[in-house]
Amino acid sequence: MNKKETAEIKKNFSDKSGFFIMEKVLTAFVDNEKNLRYSNISSCITMDSDETELYTNILKKILNTNVGKNFTEYEFPNEAYEEEKSQDILYKLLKSELKDEECADNFLNHIINNISYTGAFSVITGYCTYTIRRKNKLDEFSEGDADEIYRYLITAICPVEVSETGFVFDNFNNEIVHRTETELFISKAPSDGFLYPVFSNRGSDVNHVMYYAKKAGSPNISIVEDVLGCTFVMSAESEKVNFQNILKTVAGDELDYTLINTVNEKIKETVEQNKNETDTYTIDSNKIHDMLEESGVSSERLKALDKVYESTCGNAPLTASNLVESKTVLKTAGITVNISPSASDKIRTSVVDGRKCLLIDIDDPNIEINGLPVNMR
């Protein structure tokens, strides 16, 4: 499921689209001890419009178009479709259209028994339908072809926050009072979630699932591997760390400021050139080889690249956008210098009188330190 397909479902995740219906919502509350304290299936047709809108806004956050970073596709292994396994449980819940309480209970218990989660949380699952308008070879909507229905489940896992004890204003008595009872508030920002089945090639694919993580660098691996039964792939943060390790190992003593900056700029260029592509742009050992060669890494050093890449990443390519540094940060003991992309060419490293130095070219005569003007002498 690429960003274009995700954007289509997200754009139409509203009653106003005319092609979308959220028919039912399953809600549940799980306490700190992993006890299912509450579960309920509600019809959105008879639900108050404000309540429906709140559910819609929460679930829509799962449809993150940052595909490959916050929203990642996973393939179910063959055994996932065995009786009472992850894909089987999801498929039965989908077919039930959230009308079967036993299927809903199996689904909730499967999450509770397998998830690793700190604190209480809420599960919100919507059963939705989207009318797929067919397109012709020119990518235009075709009036002659029959439309199809994409039926899917979208689940949000929301942390439950405990309000602090303190003073509140009592509207009824017009006074400030000390509240000693705490309340549990379900966050409107899901920490995790998933979409099943995926929307691929403008159709339904029951053999894949999309996993959402609010923090791309901190995915909940237990949801991917234990709840969904899939094999976890590298997170965005892991990809960046692995790429840095490859660069450090291969370049060795040739690694300097200019090389690091040049490689980062080349990756940024490739991301920019492919930003309109529907599929996530990735780079592999061959593309990294070309980048490093163009950046000045010696052929002797590049001989080790394939072996280093394989030992670090296996056969998996790296998502190019996950490797881009938005700014350059130079660190040494007691000193940190943040450099914006527009000023990256103003920095040089050199050895002056036997000492390693960081040199900054200053074109603007106006210099401030802690808000105070400084004279250059």
CSV table of C-alpha atoms in Angstrom, one decimal:
chain,number,residue,atom,x,y,z
A,1,MET,CA,0.0,0.0,0.0
A,2,ASN,CA,1.8,3.1,-1.2
A,3,LYS,CA,1.3,6.7,-0.2
A,4,LYS,CA,-1.1,7.4,-3.1
A,5,GLU,CA,-3.4,4.5,-2.1
A,6,THR,CA,-3.2,5.6,1.6
A,7,ALA,CA,-4.0,9.2,0.7
A,8,GLU,CA,-7.1,8.0,-1.3
A,9,ILE,CA,-8.5,6.1,1.7
A,10,LYS,CA,-7.6,9.0,4.1
A,11,LYS,CA,-9.2,11.6,1.8
A,12,ASN,CA,-12.4,9.6,1.7
A,13,PHE,CA,-12.5,8.7,5.5
A,14,SER,CA,-15.4,11.0,6.0
A,15,ASP,CA,-19.2,10.9,5.6
A,16,LYS,CA,-18.8,14.0,3.4
A,17,SER,CA,-17.0,12.1,0.7
A,18,GLY,CA,-20.1,10.2,-0.4
A,19,PHE,CA,-18.2,7.0,-0.9
A,20,PHE,CA,-17.4,6.1,2.8
A,21,ILE,CA,-19.5,4.5,5.5
A,22,MET,CA,-18.3,3.6,9.0
A,23,GLU,CA,-21.1,1.2,10.0
A,24,LYS,CA,-20.0,0.0,13.5
A,25,VAL,CA,-17.4,0.7,16.1
A,26,LEU,CA,-16.0,-1.7,18.7
A,27,THR,CA,-14.6,0.0,21.8
A,28,ALA,CA,-12.8,-1.6,24.8
A,29,PHE,CA,-10.9,-0.5,27.9
A,30,VAL,CA,-8.0,-2.5,29.3
A,31,ASP,CA,-6.6,-1.7,32.7
A,32,ASN,CA,-3.0,-1.7,34.0
A,33,GLU,CA,-3.3,-5.4,34.9
A,34,LYS,CA,-4.4,-6.4,31.4
A,35,ASN,CA,-8.0,-7.0,32.5
A,36,LEU,CA,-10.7,-6.3,29.9
A,37,ARG,CA,-12.9,-4.0,31.9
A,38,TYR,CA,-15.3,-2.9,29.2
A,39,SER,CA,-16.2,-3.7,25.6
A,40,ASN,CA,-19.1,-2.6,23.4
A,41,ILE,CA,-20.2,-2.6,19.8
A,42,SER,CA,-22.1,0.5,18.7
A,43,SER,CA,-23.9,1.3,15.5
A,44,CYS,CA,-22.7,4.6,13.9
A,45,ILE,CA,-26.0,5.0,12.2
A,46,THR,CA,-27.8,5.6,15.5
A,47,MET,CA,-24.9,7.3,17.2
A,48,ASP,CA,-24.8,11.0,18.1
A,49,SER,CA,-23.0,12.9,15.3
A,50,ASP,CA,-20.5,14.4,17.7
A,51,GLU,CA,-19.5,11.0,19.0
A,52,THR,CA,-19.2,9.6,15.5
A,53,GLU,CA,-17.0,12.6,14.5
A,54,LEU,CA,-14.7,11.9,17.5
A,55,TYR,CA,-14.3,8.3,16.5
A,56,THR,CA,-13.6,9.3,12.9
A,57,ASN,CA,-11.0,11.8,13.9
A,58,ILE,CA,-9.2,9.3,16.1
A,59,LEU,CA,-9.2,6.5,13.5
A,60,LYS,CA,-8.2,8.7,10.7
A,61,LYS,CA,-4.9,9.4,12.4
A,62,ILE,CA,-3.9,5.7,11.7
A,63,LEU,CA,-4.0,6.5,8.0
A,64,ASN,CA,-0.6,8.3,8.0
A,65,THR,CA,0.7,9.0,4.5
A,66,ASN,CA,4.3,8.8,5.7
A,67,VAL,CA,4.4,5.3,4.3
A,68,GLY,CA,7.4,3.3,5.2
A,69,LYS,CA,8.0,5.4,8.3
A,70,ASN,CA,4.9,5.8,10.5
A,71,PHE,CA,2.7,3.5,8.3
A,72,THR,CA,4.3,0.3,7.3
A,73,GLU,CA,3.0,-2.7,5.3
A,74,TYR,CA,3.6,-6.2,6.5
A,75,GLU,CA,2.9,-9.6,4.9
A,76,PHE,CA,1.3,-12.4,6.9
A,77,PRO,CA,3.3,-15.6,7.0
A,78,ASN,CA,1.4,-18.7,5.8
A,79,GLU,CA,0.8,-20.0,9.4
A,80,ALA,CA,-1.0,-16.7,10.3
A,81,TYR,CA,-4.1,-18.1,8.6
A,82,GLU,CA,-4.3,-21.2,10.8
A,83,GLU,CA,-7.2,-21.5,13.2
A,84,GLU,CA,-7.2,-18.8,15.9
A,85,LYS,CA,-4.0,-17.2,14.5
A,86,SER,CA,-3.7,-13.5,13.8
A,87,GLN,CA,-4.9,-13.4,10.2
A,88,ASP,CA,-7.7,-15.9,10.8
A,89,ILE,CA,-8.9,-13.7,13.7
A,90,LEU,CA,-8.8,-10.5,11.7
A,91,TYR,CA,-10.5,-12.2,8.7
A,92,LYS,CA,-13.3,-13.6,10.7
A,93,LEU,CA,-13.9,-10.2,12.4
A,94,LEU,CA,-13.9,-8.5,9.0
A,95,LYS,CA,-16.5,-11.0,7.6
A,96,SER,CA,-18.7,-10.6,10.7
A,97,GLU,CA,-18.9,-6.8,10.0
A,98,LEU,CA,-18.6,-6.4,13.8
A,99,LYS,CA,-21.9,-8.1,14.3
A,100,ASP,CA,-20.6,-11.2,16.0
A,101,GLU,CA,-19.7,-10.6,19.7
A,102,GLU,CA,-17.7,-13.9,19.9
A,103,CYS,CA,-15.5,-12.7,17.0
A,104,ALA,CA,-15.0,-9.4,18.8
A,105,ASP,CA,-14.1,-11.0,22.1
A,106,ASN,CA,-11.6,-13.3,20.4
A,107,PHE,CA,-10.1,-10.3,18.7
A,108,LEU,CA,-9.8,-8.3,21.9
A,109,ASN,CA,-8.4,-11.2,23.9
A,110,HIS,CA,-5.8,-11.9,21.2
A,111,ILE,CA,-4.6,-8.3,21.6
A,112,ILE,CA,-4.6,-8.3,25.4
A,113,ASN,CA,-2.8,-11.7,25.6
A,114,ASN,CA,-0.1,-10.7,23.2
A,115,ILE,CA,0.6,-7.0,23.4
A,116,SER,CA,3.4,-5.5,25.4
A,117,TYR,CA,2.0,-2.1,26.7
A,118,THR,CA,2.8,0.0,29.7
A,119,GLY,CA,-0.3,1.3,31.4
A,120,ALA,CA,-4.0,1.1,30.6
A,121,PHE,CA,-5.2,1.5,27.1
A,122,SER,CA,-8.3,1.6,24.9
A,123,VAL,CA,-9.0,-0.3,21.7
A,124,ILE,CA,-11.2,1.4,19.1
A,125,THR,CA,-12.0,-0.6,15.9
A,126,GLY,CA,-14.2,0.7,13.1
A,127,TYR,CA,-15.8,-1.5,10.4
A,128,CYS,CA,-15.8,0.7,7.2
A,129,THR,CA,-16.7,0.4,3.6
A,130,TYR,CA,-15.4,2.5,0.7
A,131,THR,CA,-16.9,2.5,-2.8
A,132,ILE,CA,-14.1,2.2,-5.3
A,133,ARG,CA,-14.8,4.1,-8.5
A,134,ARG,CA,-13.1,2.4,-11.4
A,135,LYS,CA,-10.5,4.2,-13.5
A,136,ASN,CA,-9.6,3.8,-17.2
A,137,LYS,CA,-6.1,3.6,-18.7
A,138,LEU,CA,-5.8,7.4,-18.6
A,139,ASP,CA,-6.3,7.2,-14.8
A,140,GLU,CA,-9.7,8.9,-15.1
A,141,PHE,CA,-12.9,7.7,-13.4
A,142,SER,CA,-14.9,5.4,-15.8
A,143,GLU,CA,-18.6,5.8,-15.8
A,144,GLY,CA,-19.2,2.5,-17.6
A,145,ASP,CA,-17.4,0.1,-15.2
A,146,ALA,CA,-19.2,-1.2,-12.1
A,147,ASP,CA,-17.9,0.1,-8.7
A,148,GLU,CA,-16.6,-2.3,-6.1
A,149,ILE,CA,-16.7,-2.1,-2.3
A,150,TYR,CA,-13.5,-2.1,-0.2
A,151,ARG,CA,-14.5,-3.4,3.3
A,152,TYR,CA,-11.9,-2.9,6.0
A,153,LEU,CA,-11.2,-2.8,9.7
A,154,ILE,CA,-9.2,0.1,11.2
A,155,THR,CA,-7.9,-0.2,14.8
A,156,ALA,CA,-6.5,2.5,17.0
A,157,ILE,CA,-4.8,1.7,20.3
A,158,CYS,CA,-5.0,4.7,22.6
A,159,PRO,CA,-3.2,5.3,25.9
A,160,VAL,CA,-5.3,6.1,28.8
A,161,GLU,CA,-4.1,9.1,30.8
A,162,VAL,CA,-4.9,9.7,34.5
A,163,SER,CA,-5.7,13.3,35.3
A,164,GLU,CA,-3.8,14.8,38.2
A,165,THR,CA,-5.4,15.6,41.5
A,166,GLY,CA,-5.6,19.3,42.1
A,167,PHE,CA,-7.9,22.3,42.1
A,168,VAL,CA,-10.8,22.7,39.7
A,169,PHE,CA,-13.5,25.3,39.2
A,170,ASP,CA,-17.0,24.0,40.1
A,171,ASN,CA,-19.4,25.6,37.7
A,172,PHE,CA,-22.4,24.6,39.7
A,173,ASN,CA,-21.3,26.2,43.0
A,174,ASN,CA,-19.1,28.9,41.4
A,175,GLU,CA,-16.1,28.0,43.5
A,176,ILE,CA,-12.6,26.5,43.4
A,177,VAL,CA,-12.5,23.1,45.0
A,178,HIS,CA,-9.9,20.5,45.6
A,179,ARG,CA,-10.6,17.4,43.5
A,180,THR,CA,-9.3,14.2,45.1
A,181,GLU,CA,-10.8,11.7,42.6
A,182,THR,CA,-8.8,11.1,39.4
A,183,GLU,CA,-10.4,10.4,36.1
A,184,LEU,CA,-9.2,8.3,33.2
A,185,PHE,CA,-9.1,10.1,29.8
A,186,ILE,CA,-8.7,8.2,26.6
A,187,SER,CA,-6.1,10.0,24.4
A,188,LYS,CA,-7.3,11.3,21.1
A,189,ALA,CA,-3.8,10.5,19.7
A,190,PRO,CA,-3.3,6.7,19.1
A,191,SER,CA,0.1,5.4,20.0
A,192,ASP,CA,-0.4,2.4,17.6
A,193,GLY,CA,-2.9,1.0,15.2
A,194,PHE,CA,-3.4,-1.1,12.1
A,195,LEU,CA,-5.5,-1.4,8.9
A,196,TYR,CA,-6.8,-4.7,7.5
A,197,PRO,CA,-6.9,-5.7,4.8
A,198,VAL,CA,-4.7,-3.3,2.8
A,199,PHE,CA,-5.9,-1.2,-0.1
A,200,SER,CA,-3.6,-2.3,-3.0
A,201,ASN,CA,-4.0,-1.8,-6.7
A,202,ARG,CA,-7.4,-0.2,-5.9
A,203,GLY,CA,-8.6,-3.4,-4.3
A,204,SER,CA,-8.5,-5.5,-1.2
A,205,ASP,CA,-5.5,-7.6,-0.2
A,206,VAL,CA,-6.2,-9.8,2.8
A,207,ASN,CA,-2.7,-11.2,3.0
A,208,HIS,CA,-1.2,-7.9,4.1
A,209,VAL,CA,-1.8,-5.5,6.9
A,210,MET,CA,-0.6,-1.9,7.6
A,211,TYR,CA,0.8,-1.1,11.0
A,212,TYR,CA,0.8,2.5,12.4
A,213,ALA,CA,3.2,3.9,15.0
A,214,LYS,CA,2.9,7.4,16.3
A,215,LYS,CA,6.6,7.6,16.8
A,216,ALA,CA,8.4,6.1,13.8
A,217,GLY,CA,11.5,5.6,15.8
A,218,SER,CA,9.8,3.7,18.6
A,219,PRO,CA,7.4,1.1,17.1
A,220,ASN,CA,5.7,-1.4,19.4
A,221,ILE,CA,7.3,-4.6,18.1
A,222,SER,CA,5.0,-6.8,20.1
A,223,ILE,CA,2.0,-5.5,18.0
A,224,VAL,CA,3.7,-6.4,14.7
A,225,GLU,CA,5.1,-9.8,15.8
A,226,ASP,CA,2.8,-11.0,18.5
A,227,VAL,CA,-0.5,-9.4,17.8
A,228,LEU,CA,-0.3,-9.3,14.0
A,229,GLY,CA,2.0,-12.3,13.7
A,230,CYS,CA,4.3,-10.7,11.1
A,231,THR,CA,8.1,-10.4,11.0
A,232,PHE,CA,9.2,-6.9,12.1
A,233,VAL,CA,11.3,-4.9,9.7
A,234,MET,CA,13.7,-2.1,10.5
A,235,SER,CA,12.2,1.1,11.9
A,236,ALA,CA,13.1,4.5,10.4
A,237,GLU,CA,15.5,5.1,13.3
A,238,SER,CA,17.1,1.7,12.9
A,239,GLU,CA,17.6,2.3,9.1
A,240,LYS,CA,19.4,5.5,9.8
A,241,VAL,CA,21.7,3.9,12.5
A,242,ASN,CA,22.5,1.0,10.1
A,243,PHE,CA,23.3,3.4,7.3
A,244,GLN,CA,25.6,5.4,9.6
A,245,ASN,CA,27.4,2.1,10.6
A,246,ILE,CA,27.8,1.2,6.9
A,247,LEU,CA,29.2,4.6,6.1
A,248,LYS,CA,31.6,4.6,9.1
A,249,THR,CA,32.9,1.0,8.5
A,250,VAL,CA,33.4,1.5,4.7
A,251,ALA,CA,34.8,5.0,4.6
A,252,GLY,CA,37.0,4.6,7.7
A,253,ASP,CA,39.7,7.2,8.0
A,254,GLU,CA,38.3,8.9,4.8
A,255,LEU,CA,35.2,9.9,6.7
A,256,ASP,CA,35.3,13.7,7.2
A,257,TYR,CA,32.9,16.6,7.2
A,258,THR,CA,32.9,17.1,3.5
A,259,LEU,CA,32.1,13.4,2.8
A,260,ILE,CA,29.3,13.3,5.3
A,261,ASN,CA,27.7,16.4,4.0
A,262,THR,CA,28.1,15.4,0.3
A,263,VAL,CA,26.5,12.0,0.9
A,264,ASN,CA,23.6,13.6,2.8
A,265,GLU,CA,23.0,16.1,-0.1
A,266,LYS,CA,23.0,13.3,-2.6
A,267,ILE,CA,20.4,11.3,-0.7
A,268,LYS,CA,18.3,14.5,-0.4
A,269,GLU,CA,18.5,15.0,-4.1
A,270,THR,CA,17.3,11.5,-4.9
A,271,VAL,CA,14.4,11.9,-2.4
A,272,GLU,CA,13.4,15.2,-4.0
A,273,GLN,CA,13.6,13.7,-7.5
A,274,ASN,CA,11.3,10.8,-6.6
A,275,LYS,CA,8.9,12.6,-4.3
A,276,ASN,CA,6.0,12.3,-6.8
A,277,GLU,CA,6.5,8.6,-7.2
A,278,THR,CA,3.7,6.5,-5.6
A,279,ASP,CA,6.1,3.8,-4.3
A,280,THR,CA,8.6,4.5,-1.5
A,281,TYR,CA,12.0,5.2,-3.0
A,282,THR,CA,14.7,2.9,-1.6
A,283,ILE,CA,18.4,2.5,-1.9
A,284,ASP,CA,20.5,-0.7,-1.8
A,285,SER,CA,24.2,-1.6,-1.9
A,286,ASN,CA,24.6,-0.7,-5.6
A,287,LYS,CA,23.1,2.8,-5.2
A,288,ILE,CA,25.1,3.5,-2.0
A,289,HIS,CA,28.3,2.4,-3.9
A,290,ASP,CA,27.6,5.0,-6.7
A,291,MET,CA,26.9,7.7,-4.1
A,292,LEU,CA,30.1,7.0,-2.2
A,293,GLU,CA,32.2,6.7,-5.3
A,294,GLU,CA,30.9,10.1,-6.6
A,295,SER,CA,31.6,11.6,-3.2
A,296,GLY,CA,35.2,10.6,-3.3
A,297,VAL,CA,35.5,7.4,-1.4
A,298,SER,CA,38.5,5.4,-2.7
A,299,SER,CA,37.9,2.2,-4.7
A,300,GLU,CA,40.0,0.3,-2.2
A,301,ARG,CA,37.5,1.2,0.6
A,302,LEU,CA,34.5,0.5,-1.6
A,303,LYS,CA,35.5,-3.2,-2.1
A,304,ALA,CA,34.2,-3.9,1.4
A,305,LEU,CA,30.8,-2.3,0.8
A,306,ASP,CA,28.8,-5.4,-0.3
A,307,LYS,CA,29.9,-7.5,2.6
A,308,VAL,CA,29.4,-4.7,5.1
A,309,TYR,CA,25.9,-4.0,3.7
A,310,GLU,CA,24.9,-7.7,3.8
A,311,SER,CA,26.1,-8.2,7.4
A,312,THR,CA,24.2,-5.0,8.5
A,313,CYS,CA,21.0,-5.1,6.5
A,314,GLY,CA,20.8,-8.5,4.8
A,315,ASN,CA,19.0,-8.2,1.5
A,316,ALA,CA,16.6,-5.4,2.7
A,317,PRO,CA,16.9,-2.1,1.0
A,318,LEU,CA,16.8,1.2,3.0
A,319,THR,CA,14.1,3.8,2.7
A,320,ALA,CA,15.9,6.9,1.3
A,321,SER,CA,13.8,9.5,3.1
A,322,ASN,CA,14.7,7.8,6.5
A,323,LEU,CA,18.4,8.5,5.9
A,324,VAL,CA,18.2,12.2,5.3
A,325,GLU,CA,19.5,14.5,8.0
A,326,SER,CA,17.5,17.8,8.2
A,327,LYS,CA,20.4,19.6,9.8
A,328,THR,CA,24.1,19.0,10.5
A,329,VAL,CA,25.1,18.6,14.2
A,330,LEU,CA,28.8,18.8,15.1
A,331,LYS,CA,29.7,17.6,18.6
A,332,THR,CA,32.8,17.4,20.7
A,333,ALA,CA,33.3,17.6,24.5
A,334,GLY,CA,31.4,20.6,25.8
A,335,ILE,CA,30.5,22.0,22.4
A,336,THR,CA,27.5,21.4,20.1
A,337,VAL,CA,27.1,23.3,16.8
A,338,ASN,CA,23.8,23.0,14.8
A,339,ILE,CA,24.2,23.9,11.2
A,340,SER,CA,21.2,24.5,8.9
A,341,PRO,CA,21.3,23.0,5.3
A,342,SER,CA,21.7,26.5,3.8
A,343,ALA,CA,24.9,27.0,5.8
A,344,SER,CA,26.5,23.6,5.5
A,345,ASP,CA,29.1,24.9,3.0
A,346,LYS,CA,30.3,27.5,5.5
A,347,ILE,CA,31.9,24.9,7.7
A,348,ARG,CA,35.4,23.4,7.4
A,349,THR,CA,37.6,21.2,9.5
A,350,SER,CA,41.3,21.7,9.4
A,351,VAL,CA,44.5,21.3,11.4
A,352,VAL,CA,46.0,24.7,12.4
A,353,ASP,CA,49.4,24.7,14.2
A,354,GLY,CA,49.0,21.0,15.0
A,355,ARG,CA,45.5,21.5,16.5
A,356,LYS,CA,42.3,20.1,15.1
A,357,CYS,CA,40.0,23.1,14.3
A,358,LEU,CA,36.5,23.8,13.2
A,359,LEU,CA,36.4,26.8,10.9
A,360,ILE,CA,33.3,28.8,10.1
A,361,ASP,CA,33.2,31.2,7.2
A,362,ILE,CA,31.2,34.3,8.2
A,363,ASP,CA,29.8,36.5,5.4
A,364,ASP,CA,27.4,38.5,7.5
A,365,PRO,CA,29.3,41.0,9.7
A,366,ASN,CA,26.5,41.0,12.2
A,367,ILE,CA,27.2,38.4,14.8
A,368,GLU,CA,25.3,37.8,18.1
A,369,ILE,CA,26.1,35.6,21.1
A,370,ASN,CA,23.4,35.1,23.6
A,371,GLY,CA,21.5,38.0,21.9
A,372,LEU,CA,24.4,40.4,22.3
A,373,PRO,CA,26.3,41.9,19.3
A,374,VAL,CA,29.9,40.8,19.0
A,375,ASN,CA,32.8,42.7,17.4
A,376,MET,CA,35.3,40.8,15.3
A,377,ARG,CA,38.8,41.7,16.2
